[in-house]
Short mmCIF file of C-alpha atoms and ligand atoms in Angstrom, two decimals:
data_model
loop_
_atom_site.label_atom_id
_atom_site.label_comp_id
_atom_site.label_asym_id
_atom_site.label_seq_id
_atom_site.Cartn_x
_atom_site.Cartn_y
_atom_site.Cartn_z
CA UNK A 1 15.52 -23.51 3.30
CA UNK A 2 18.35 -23.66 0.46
CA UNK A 3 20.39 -20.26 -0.04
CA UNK A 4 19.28 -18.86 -3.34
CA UNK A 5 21.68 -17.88 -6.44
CA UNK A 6 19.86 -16.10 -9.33
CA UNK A 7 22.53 -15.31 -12.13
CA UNK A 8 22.40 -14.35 -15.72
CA UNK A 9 20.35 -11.38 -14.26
CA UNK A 10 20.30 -8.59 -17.48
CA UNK A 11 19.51 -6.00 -15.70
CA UNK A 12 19.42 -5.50 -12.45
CA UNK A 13 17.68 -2.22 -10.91
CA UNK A 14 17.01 -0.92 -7.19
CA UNK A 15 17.42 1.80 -5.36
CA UNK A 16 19.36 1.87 -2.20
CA UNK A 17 19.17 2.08 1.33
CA UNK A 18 17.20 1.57 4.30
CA UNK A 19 15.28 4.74 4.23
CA UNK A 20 12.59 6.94 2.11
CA UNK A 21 14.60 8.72 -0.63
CA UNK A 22 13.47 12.14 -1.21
CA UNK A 23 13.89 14.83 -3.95
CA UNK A 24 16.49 13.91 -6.40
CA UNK A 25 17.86 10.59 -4.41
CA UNK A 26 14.26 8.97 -5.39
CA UNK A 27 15.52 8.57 -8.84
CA UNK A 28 18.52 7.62 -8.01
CA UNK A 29 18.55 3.62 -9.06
CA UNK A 30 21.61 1.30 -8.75
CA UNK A 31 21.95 -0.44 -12.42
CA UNK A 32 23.72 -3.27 -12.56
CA UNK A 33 23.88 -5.07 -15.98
CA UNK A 34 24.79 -8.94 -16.03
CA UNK A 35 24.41 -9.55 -12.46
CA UNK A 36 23.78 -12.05 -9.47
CA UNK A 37 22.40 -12.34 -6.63
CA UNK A 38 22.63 -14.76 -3.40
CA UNK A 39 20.58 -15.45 -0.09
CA UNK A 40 21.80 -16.92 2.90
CA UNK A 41 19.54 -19.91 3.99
CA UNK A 42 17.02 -17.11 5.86
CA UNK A 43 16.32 -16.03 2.61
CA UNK A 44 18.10 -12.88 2.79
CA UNK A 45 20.55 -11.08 0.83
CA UNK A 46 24.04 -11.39 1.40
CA UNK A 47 25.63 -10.59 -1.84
CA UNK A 48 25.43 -9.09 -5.36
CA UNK A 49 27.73 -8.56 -7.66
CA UNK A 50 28.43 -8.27 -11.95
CA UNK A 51 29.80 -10.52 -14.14
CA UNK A 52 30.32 -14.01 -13.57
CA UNK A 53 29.13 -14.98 -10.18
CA UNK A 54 31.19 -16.55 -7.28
CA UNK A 55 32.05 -20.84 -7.62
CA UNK A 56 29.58 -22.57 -5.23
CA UNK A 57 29.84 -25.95 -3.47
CA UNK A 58 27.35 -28.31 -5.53
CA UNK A 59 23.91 -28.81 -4.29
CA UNK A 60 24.39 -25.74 -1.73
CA UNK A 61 22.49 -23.38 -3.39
CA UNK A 62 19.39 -23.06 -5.43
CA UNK A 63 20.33 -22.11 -8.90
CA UNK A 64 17.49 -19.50 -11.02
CA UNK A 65 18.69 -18.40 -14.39
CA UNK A 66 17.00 -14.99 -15.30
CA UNK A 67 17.92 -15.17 -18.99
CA UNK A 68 19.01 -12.11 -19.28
CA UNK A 69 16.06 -10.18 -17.79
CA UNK A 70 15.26 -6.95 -15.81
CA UNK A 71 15.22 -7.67 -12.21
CA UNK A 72 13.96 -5.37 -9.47
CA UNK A 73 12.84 -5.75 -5.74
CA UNK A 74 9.31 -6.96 -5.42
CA UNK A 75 6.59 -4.33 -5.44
CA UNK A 76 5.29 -3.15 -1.98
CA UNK A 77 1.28 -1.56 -2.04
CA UNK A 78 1.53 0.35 0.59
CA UNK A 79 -2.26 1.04 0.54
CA UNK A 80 -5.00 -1.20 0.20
CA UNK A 81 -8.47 -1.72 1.43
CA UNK A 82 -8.17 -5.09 1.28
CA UNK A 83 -11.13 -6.60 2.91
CA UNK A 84 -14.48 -6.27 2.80
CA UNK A 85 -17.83 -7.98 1.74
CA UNK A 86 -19.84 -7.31 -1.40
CA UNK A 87 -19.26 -5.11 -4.62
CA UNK A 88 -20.63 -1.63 -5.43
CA UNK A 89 -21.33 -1.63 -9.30
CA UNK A 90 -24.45 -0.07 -8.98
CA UNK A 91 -22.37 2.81 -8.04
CA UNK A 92 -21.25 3.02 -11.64
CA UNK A 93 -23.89 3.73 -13.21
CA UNK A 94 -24.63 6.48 -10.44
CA UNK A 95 -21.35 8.46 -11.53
CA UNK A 96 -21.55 7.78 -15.07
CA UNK A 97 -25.05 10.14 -14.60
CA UNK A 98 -23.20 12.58 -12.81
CA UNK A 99 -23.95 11.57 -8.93
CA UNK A 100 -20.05 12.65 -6.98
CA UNK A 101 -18.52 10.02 -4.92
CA UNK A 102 -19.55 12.53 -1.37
CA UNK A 103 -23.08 12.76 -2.65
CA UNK A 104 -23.45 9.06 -2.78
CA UNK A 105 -21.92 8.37 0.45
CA UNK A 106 -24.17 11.36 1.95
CA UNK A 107 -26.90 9.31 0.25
CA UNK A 108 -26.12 6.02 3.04
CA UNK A 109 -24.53 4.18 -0.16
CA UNK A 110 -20.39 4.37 -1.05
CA UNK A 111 -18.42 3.30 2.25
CA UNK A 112 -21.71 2.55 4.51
CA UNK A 113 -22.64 0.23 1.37
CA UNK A 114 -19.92 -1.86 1.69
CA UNK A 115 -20.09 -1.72 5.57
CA UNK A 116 -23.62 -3.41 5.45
CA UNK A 117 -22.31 -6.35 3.45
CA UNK A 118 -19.10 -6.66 5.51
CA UNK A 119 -20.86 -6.49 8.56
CA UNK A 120 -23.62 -9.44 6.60
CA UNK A 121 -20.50 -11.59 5.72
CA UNK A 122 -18.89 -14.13 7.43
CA UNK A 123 -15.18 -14.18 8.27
CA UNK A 124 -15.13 -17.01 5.79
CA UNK A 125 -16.59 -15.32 2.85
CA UNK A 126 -14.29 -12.30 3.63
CA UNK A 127 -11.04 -14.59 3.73
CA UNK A 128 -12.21 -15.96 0.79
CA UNK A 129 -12.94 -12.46 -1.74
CA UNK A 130 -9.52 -11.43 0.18
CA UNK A 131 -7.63 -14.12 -1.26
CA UNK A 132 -8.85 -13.96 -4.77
CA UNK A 133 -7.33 -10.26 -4.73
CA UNK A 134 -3.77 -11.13 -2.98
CA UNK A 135 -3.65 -14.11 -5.65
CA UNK A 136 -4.04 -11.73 -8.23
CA UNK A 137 -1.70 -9.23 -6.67
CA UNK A 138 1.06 -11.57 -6.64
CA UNK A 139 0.74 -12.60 -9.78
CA UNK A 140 1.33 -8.83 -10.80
CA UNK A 141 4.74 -8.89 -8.54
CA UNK A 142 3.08 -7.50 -4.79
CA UNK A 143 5.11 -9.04 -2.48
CA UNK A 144 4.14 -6.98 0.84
CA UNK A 145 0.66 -5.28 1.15
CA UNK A 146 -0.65 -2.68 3.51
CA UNK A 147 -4.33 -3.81 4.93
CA UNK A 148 -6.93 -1.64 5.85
CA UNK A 149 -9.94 -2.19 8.24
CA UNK A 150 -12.92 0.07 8.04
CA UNK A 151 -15.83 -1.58 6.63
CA UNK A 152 -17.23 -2.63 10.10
CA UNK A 153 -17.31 0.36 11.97
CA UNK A 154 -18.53 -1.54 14.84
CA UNK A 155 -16.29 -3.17 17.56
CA UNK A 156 -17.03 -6.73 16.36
CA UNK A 157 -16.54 -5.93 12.30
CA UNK A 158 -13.78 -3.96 12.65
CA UNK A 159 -11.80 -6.58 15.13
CA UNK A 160 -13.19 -9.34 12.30
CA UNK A 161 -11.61 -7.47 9.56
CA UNK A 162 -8.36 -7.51 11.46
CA UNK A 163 -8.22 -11.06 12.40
CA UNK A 164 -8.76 -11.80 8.60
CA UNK A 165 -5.74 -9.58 7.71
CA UNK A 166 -4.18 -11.90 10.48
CA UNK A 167 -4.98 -14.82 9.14
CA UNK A 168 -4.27 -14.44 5.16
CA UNK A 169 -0.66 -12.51 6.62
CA UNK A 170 -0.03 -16.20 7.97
CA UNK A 171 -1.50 -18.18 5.41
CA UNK A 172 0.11 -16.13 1.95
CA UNK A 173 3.42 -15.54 0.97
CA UNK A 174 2.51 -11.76 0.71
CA UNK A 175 3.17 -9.86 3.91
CA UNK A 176 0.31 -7.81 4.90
CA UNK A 177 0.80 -4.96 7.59
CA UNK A 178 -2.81 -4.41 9.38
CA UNK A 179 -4.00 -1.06 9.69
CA UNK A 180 -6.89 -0.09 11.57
CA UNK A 181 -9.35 2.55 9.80
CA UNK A 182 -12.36 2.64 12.32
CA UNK A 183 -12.55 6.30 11.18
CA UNK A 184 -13.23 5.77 7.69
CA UNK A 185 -16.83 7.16 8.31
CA UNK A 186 -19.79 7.76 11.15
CA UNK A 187 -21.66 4.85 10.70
CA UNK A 188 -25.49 5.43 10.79
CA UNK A 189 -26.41 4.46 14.08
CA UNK A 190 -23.86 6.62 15.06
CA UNK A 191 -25.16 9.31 13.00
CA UNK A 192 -26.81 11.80 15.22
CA UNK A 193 -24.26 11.40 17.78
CA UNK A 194 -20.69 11.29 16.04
CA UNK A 195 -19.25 12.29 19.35
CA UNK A 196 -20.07 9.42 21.07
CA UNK A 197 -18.98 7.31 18.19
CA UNK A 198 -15.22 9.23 18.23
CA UNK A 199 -15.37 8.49 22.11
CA UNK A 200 -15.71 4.82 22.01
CA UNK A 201 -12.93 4.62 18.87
CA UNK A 202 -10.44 6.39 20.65
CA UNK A 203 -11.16 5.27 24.49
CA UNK A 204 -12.13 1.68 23.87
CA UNK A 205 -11.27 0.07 20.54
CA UNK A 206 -7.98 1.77 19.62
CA UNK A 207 -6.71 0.50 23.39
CA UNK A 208 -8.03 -3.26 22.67
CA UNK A 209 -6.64 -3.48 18.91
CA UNK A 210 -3.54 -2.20 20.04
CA UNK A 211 -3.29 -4.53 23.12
CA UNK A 212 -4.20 -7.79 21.34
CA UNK A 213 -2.06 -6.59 18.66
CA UNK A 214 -4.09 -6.41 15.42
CA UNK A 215 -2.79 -3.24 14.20
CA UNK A 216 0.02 -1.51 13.36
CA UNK A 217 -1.12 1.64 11.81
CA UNK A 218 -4.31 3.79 12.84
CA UNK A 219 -5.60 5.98 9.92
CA UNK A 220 -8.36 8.53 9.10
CA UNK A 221 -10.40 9.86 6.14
CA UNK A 222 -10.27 13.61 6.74
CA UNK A 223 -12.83 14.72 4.22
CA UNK A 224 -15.43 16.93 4.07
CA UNK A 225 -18.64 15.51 5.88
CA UNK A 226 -16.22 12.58 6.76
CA UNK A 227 -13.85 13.43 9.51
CA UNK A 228 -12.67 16.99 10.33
CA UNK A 229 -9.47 18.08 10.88
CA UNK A 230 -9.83 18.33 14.67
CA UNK A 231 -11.77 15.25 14.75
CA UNK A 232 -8.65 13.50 13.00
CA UNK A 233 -6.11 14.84 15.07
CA UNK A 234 -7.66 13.22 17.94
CA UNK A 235 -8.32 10.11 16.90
CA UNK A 236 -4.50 9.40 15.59
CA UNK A 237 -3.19 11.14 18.83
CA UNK A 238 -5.22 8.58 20.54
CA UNK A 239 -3.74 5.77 18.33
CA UNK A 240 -0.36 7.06 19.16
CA UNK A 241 -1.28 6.65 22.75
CA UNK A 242 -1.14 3.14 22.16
CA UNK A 243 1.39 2.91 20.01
CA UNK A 244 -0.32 2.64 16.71
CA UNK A 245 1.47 4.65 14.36
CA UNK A 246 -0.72 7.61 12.65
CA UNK A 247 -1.61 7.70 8.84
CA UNK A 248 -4.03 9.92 7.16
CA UNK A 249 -5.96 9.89 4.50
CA UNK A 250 -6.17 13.59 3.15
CA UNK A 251 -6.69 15.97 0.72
CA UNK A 252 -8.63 13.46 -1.49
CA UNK A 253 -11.64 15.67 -2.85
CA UNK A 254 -11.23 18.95 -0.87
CA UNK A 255 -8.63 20.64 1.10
CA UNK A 256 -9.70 20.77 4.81
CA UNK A 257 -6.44 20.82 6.59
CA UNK A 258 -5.32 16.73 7.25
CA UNK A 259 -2.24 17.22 5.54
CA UNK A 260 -1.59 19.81 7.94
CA UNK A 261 -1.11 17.84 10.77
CA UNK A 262 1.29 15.51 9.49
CA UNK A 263 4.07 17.72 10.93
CA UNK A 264 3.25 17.99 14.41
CA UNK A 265 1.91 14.67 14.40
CA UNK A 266 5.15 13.03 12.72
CA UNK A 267 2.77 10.91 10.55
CA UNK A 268 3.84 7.92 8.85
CA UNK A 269 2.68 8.36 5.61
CA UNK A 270 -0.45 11.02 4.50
CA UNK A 271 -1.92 9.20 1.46
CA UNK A 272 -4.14 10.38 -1.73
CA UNK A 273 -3.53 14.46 -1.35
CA UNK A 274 -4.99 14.76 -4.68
CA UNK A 275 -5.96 18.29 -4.10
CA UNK A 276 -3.01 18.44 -1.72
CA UNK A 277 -1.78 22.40 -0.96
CA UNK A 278 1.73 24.13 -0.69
CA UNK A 279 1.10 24.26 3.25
CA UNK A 280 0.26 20.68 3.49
CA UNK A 281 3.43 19.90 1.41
CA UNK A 282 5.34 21.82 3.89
CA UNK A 283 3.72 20.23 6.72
CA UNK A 284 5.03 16.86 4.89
CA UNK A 285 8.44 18.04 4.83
CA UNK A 286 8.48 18.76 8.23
CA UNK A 287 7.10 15.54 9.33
CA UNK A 288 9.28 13.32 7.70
CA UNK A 289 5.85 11.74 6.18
CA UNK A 290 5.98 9.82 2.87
CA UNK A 291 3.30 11.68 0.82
CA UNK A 292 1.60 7.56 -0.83
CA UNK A 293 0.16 8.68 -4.17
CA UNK A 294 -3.10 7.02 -5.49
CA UNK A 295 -3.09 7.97 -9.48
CA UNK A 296 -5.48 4.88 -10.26
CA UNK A 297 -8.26 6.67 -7.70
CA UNK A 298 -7.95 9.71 -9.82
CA UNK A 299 -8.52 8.28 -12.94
CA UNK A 300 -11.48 6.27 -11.36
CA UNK A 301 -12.76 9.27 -9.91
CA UNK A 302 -11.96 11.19 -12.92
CA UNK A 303 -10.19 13.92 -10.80
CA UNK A 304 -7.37 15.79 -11.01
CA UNK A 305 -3.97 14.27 -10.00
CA UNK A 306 -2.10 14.80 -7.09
CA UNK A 307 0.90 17.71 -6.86
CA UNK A 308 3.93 14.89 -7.43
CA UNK A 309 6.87 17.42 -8.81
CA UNK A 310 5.95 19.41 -6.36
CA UNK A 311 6.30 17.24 -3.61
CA UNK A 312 9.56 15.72 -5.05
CA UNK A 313 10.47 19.43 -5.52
CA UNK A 314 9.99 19.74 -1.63
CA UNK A 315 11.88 17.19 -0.69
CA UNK A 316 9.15 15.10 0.60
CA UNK A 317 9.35 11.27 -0.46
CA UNK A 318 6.63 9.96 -2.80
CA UNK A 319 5.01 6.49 -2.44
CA UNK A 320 2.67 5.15 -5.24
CA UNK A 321 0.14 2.91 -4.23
CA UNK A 322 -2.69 0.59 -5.41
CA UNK A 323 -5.64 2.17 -3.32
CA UNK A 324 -7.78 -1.16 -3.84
CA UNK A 325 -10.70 -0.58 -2.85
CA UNK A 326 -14.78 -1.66 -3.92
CA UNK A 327 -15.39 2.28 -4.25
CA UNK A 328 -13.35 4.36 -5.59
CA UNK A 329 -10.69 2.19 -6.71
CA UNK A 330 -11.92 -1.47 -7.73
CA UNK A 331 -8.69 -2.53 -9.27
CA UNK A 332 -5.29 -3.84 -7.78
CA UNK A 333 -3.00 -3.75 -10.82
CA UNK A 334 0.33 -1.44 -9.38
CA UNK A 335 1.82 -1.98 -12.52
CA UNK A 336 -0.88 -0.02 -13.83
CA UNK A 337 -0.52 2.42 -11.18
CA UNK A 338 2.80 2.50 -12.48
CA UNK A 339 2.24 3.39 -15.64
CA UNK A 340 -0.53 6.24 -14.34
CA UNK A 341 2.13 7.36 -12.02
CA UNK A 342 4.50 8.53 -15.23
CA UNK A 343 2.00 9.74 -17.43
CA UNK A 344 -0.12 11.78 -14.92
CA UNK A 345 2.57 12.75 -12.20
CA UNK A 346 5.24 13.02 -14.35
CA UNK A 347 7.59 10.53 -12.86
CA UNK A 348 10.63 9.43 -14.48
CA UNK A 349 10.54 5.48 -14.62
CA UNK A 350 13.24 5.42 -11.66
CA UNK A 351 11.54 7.74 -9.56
CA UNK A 352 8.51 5.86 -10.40
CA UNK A 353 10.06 2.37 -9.06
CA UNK A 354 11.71 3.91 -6.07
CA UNK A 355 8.00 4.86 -5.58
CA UNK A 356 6.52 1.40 -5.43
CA UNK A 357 9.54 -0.48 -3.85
CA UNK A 358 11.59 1.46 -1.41
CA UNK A 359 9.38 4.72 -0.86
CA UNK A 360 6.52 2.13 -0.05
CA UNK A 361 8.48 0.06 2.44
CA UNK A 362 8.63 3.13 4.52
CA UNK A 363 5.33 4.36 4.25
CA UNK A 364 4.75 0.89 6.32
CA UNK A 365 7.76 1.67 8.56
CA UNK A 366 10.06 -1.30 6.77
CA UNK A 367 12.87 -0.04 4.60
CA UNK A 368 14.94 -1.26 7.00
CA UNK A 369 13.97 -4.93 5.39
CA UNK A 370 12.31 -4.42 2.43
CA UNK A 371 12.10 -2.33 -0.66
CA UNK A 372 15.76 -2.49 -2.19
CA UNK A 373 18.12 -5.29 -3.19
CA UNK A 374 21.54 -5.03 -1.37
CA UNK A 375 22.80 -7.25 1.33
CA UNK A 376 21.03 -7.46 4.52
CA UNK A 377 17.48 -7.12 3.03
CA UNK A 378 14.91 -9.44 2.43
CA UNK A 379 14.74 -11.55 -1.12
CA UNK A 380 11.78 -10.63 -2.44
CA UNK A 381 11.83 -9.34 -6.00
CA UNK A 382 10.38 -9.62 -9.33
CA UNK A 383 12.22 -10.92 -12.41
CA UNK A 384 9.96 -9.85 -15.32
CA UNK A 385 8.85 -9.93 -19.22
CA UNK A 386 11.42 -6.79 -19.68
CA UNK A 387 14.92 -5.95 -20.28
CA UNK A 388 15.01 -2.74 -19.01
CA UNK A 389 13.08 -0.44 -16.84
CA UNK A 390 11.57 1.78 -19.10
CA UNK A 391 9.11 -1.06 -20.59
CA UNK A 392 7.83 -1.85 -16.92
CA UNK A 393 5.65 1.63 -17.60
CA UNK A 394 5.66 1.97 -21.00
CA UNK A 395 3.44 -1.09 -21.37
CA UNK A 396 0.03 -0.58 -20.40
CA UNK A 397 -2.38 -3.10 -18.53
CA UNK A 398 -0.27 -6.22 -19.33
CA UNK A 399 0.79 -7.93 -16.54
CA UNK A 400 4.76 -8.42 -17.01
CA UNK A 401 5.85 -10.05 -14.16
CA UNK A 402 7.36 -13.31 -14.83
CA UNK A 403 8.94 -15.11 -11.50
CA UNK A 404 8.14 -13.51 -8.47
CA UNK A 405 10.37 -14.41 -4.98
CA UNK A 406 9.78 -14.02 -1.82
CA UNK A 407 12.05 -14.61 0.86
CA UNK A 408 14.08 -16.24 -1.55
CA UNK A 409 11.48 -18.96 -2.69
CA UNK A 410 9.34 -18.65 -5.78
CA UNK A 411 5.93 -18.07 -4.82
CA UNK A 412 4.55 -17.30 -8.14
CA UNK A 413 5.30 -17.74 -11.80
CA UNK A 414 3.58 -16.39 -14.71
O1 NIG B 1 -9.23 5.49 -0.17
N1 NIG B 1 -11.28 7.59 0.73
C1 NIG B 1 -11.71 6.77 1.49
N2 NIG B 1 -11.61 5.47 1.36
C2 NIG B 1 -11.40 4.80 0.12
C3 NIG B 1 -12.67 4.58 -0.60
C4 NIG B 1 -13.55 3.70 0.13
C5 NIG B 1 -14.82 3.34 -0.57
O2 NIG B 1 -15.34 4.12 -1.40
O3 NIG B 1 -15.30 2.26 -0.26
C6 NIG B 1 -10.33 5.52 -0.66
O4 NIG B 1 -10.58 6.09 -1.73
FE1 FE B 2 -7.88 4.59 0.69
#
């Protein structure tokens, strides 16, 4: 692979380091006006700098003029559910009349919907609605994507979800970090006897995804008539058993005590916490957990938003994340998130990019690599339809993203 110099950046804007950055630091963004960049032939960074950029031996390195454009790193969704068969539309018309998202799951429709048609399709046709979403994500600037399971609910669906996520990791230039959500509900054969479903999750599947190596994360929905707070704790404790590392998704519709546990449990990340409480923020803060913020559920739910100042306030680092999902989120435009993310949260448009670049690397454990530009990281970043930072937000729906690099290669251009 050729080393990569992209000069004539306009602006260039990251934020630094190779860990979550929490209350004030998250808005902290390096600035650099009329900038470069350069990879080593790995595709990594090894130098930036201002001003006219360093003379290179001819034909050594790959020469991208940004034309004066805003740079940043590429953006990381640290939450997605990205696979799964079917649609729910009919669900739409359901809310518009008033039915609540637990009321139509309680119903057998929502989640166990969409696990009837992903347990119907074929690891084809899943690869195949998968890929129509990460071609679209990349096109809006996703470089790295978190991938849930937990539309199966079976041992077969769920281990066919994660070969999928598997497969599209090695076949697209977007990285995709597997999670494994066989707790996203009880399915219905399971109904009458949840226990027994909870036994075989934690003492038979989590072992064999975590021994042939399909997931990295384990996660829960702890939700009223979902998953209780209990329930959750031992399922993740049983992931951490075998080394997956816990997430939780909490605090979405009503408080039952998930965000809680991040503390003792040292979760990774605790994600939605729309209706997240001062104890659970605490319990965050504790836990060293990036709190990953969902504001495009919210609005698709119609809810309130989640606590951001707050958290910021706390000290607890805040992740902003897609949420991509056929329920409650059918959309995977983060730059729209973005945008939600100042208006609704009240982040500043630095705190908001720290949010969806190096905030989101660690919610999937990889700030260490990803998430900033500075030397030593990977080159994947976005050189957009903006001079400046404040128009990434500001416009709304557009898709602004003009080149988008990965690993020092252009993988997409608009
Ligand atoms: O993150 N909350 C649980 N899971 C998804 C929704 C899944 C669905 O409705 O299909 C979420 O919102
Ligand atoms: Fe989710």
């Amino acid at each position: 692979m050729r080393k990569l110099l992209l000069h004539n950046i306009g602006l260039l804007a990251t934020p630094q380091g190779f860990a979550a950055r929490a209350g004030a630091s998250q808005g902290e963004i390096l600035k650099l006006e009329n900038a470069w960049l350069m990879t080593d032939e790995n595709g990594r960074i090894t130098e930036i700098g201002r001003g006219a950029c360093p003379e290179t031996e001819p034909g050594a390195y790959r020469v991208i003029d940004a034309d004066g454009r805003l740079v940043t790193p590429g953006l990381i969704d640290a939450h997605t559910h990205l696979i799964f068969g079917g649609w729910r539309q009919n669900e739409f018309g359901l809310k518009l009349h008033g039915a609540t998202y637990l009321e139509i799951l309680a119903a057998g429709g929502g989640i166990l919907s969409t696990v009837r048609s992903t347990r119907a399709a074929s690891e084809e046709e899943l690869k195949a609605q998968a890929s129509g979403a990460l071609k679209e994500m990349l096109s809006f600037g996703v470089t790295t994507c978190e991938a849930k399971s937990g539309y199966g609910l079976d041992r077969g669906t769920e281990l066919k979800q994660l070969r999928v996520i598997r497969e599209l990791d090695r076949e697209w230039p977007i990285d995709l970090v597997p999670t494994y959500l066989g707790a996203h509900a009880v399915p219905a054969e399971w109904k009458e006897d949840r226990e027994e479903y909870i036994r075989r999750l934690t003492e038979e599947w989590i072992p064999e995804i975590a021994r042939e190596g399909l997931a990295e994360f384990c996660d829960v929905f702890c939700e009223k008539g979902v998953f209780t707070a209990e329930e959750s704790r031992r399922i993740l404790e049983a992931g951490k058993r075998h080394g997956l590392l816990p997430k939780i998704h909490a605090d979405e519709i009503e408080a039952i005590g998930g965000t809680e546990l991040t503390a003792e449990l040292k979760a990774v990340s605790a994600e939605h916490l729309i209706v997240c409480r001062e104890s659970g923020i605490e319990a965050m803060a504790k836990g060293g957990t990036v709190a990953c913020l969902l504001p495009m559920t919210s609005f698709y739910l119609g809810s309130t938003y989640a606590p951001a100042r707050q958290m910021i306030d706390a000290g607890v680092p805040v992740a902003v994340a897609s949420d991509y999902n056929p329920g409650s989120c059918p959309g995977l435009n983060l730059q729209l998130a973005m945008t939600v993310a100042c208006l609704k949260y009240r982040l500043t448009p630095e705190e908001m990019l720290t949010a969806v670049t190096l905030n989101a690397a660690a919610a999937i454990r990889r700030a260490d690599r990803i998430g900033s530009l500075e030397p030593g990281k990977q080159a994947d970043l976005v050189i957009w339809k903006a001079r400046d930072l404040d128009y990434l937000p500001y416009r709304l729906g557009s898709n602004l993203a003009y080149f988008v690099i990965k690993n020092g290669e252009v993988v997409c251009a608009n």
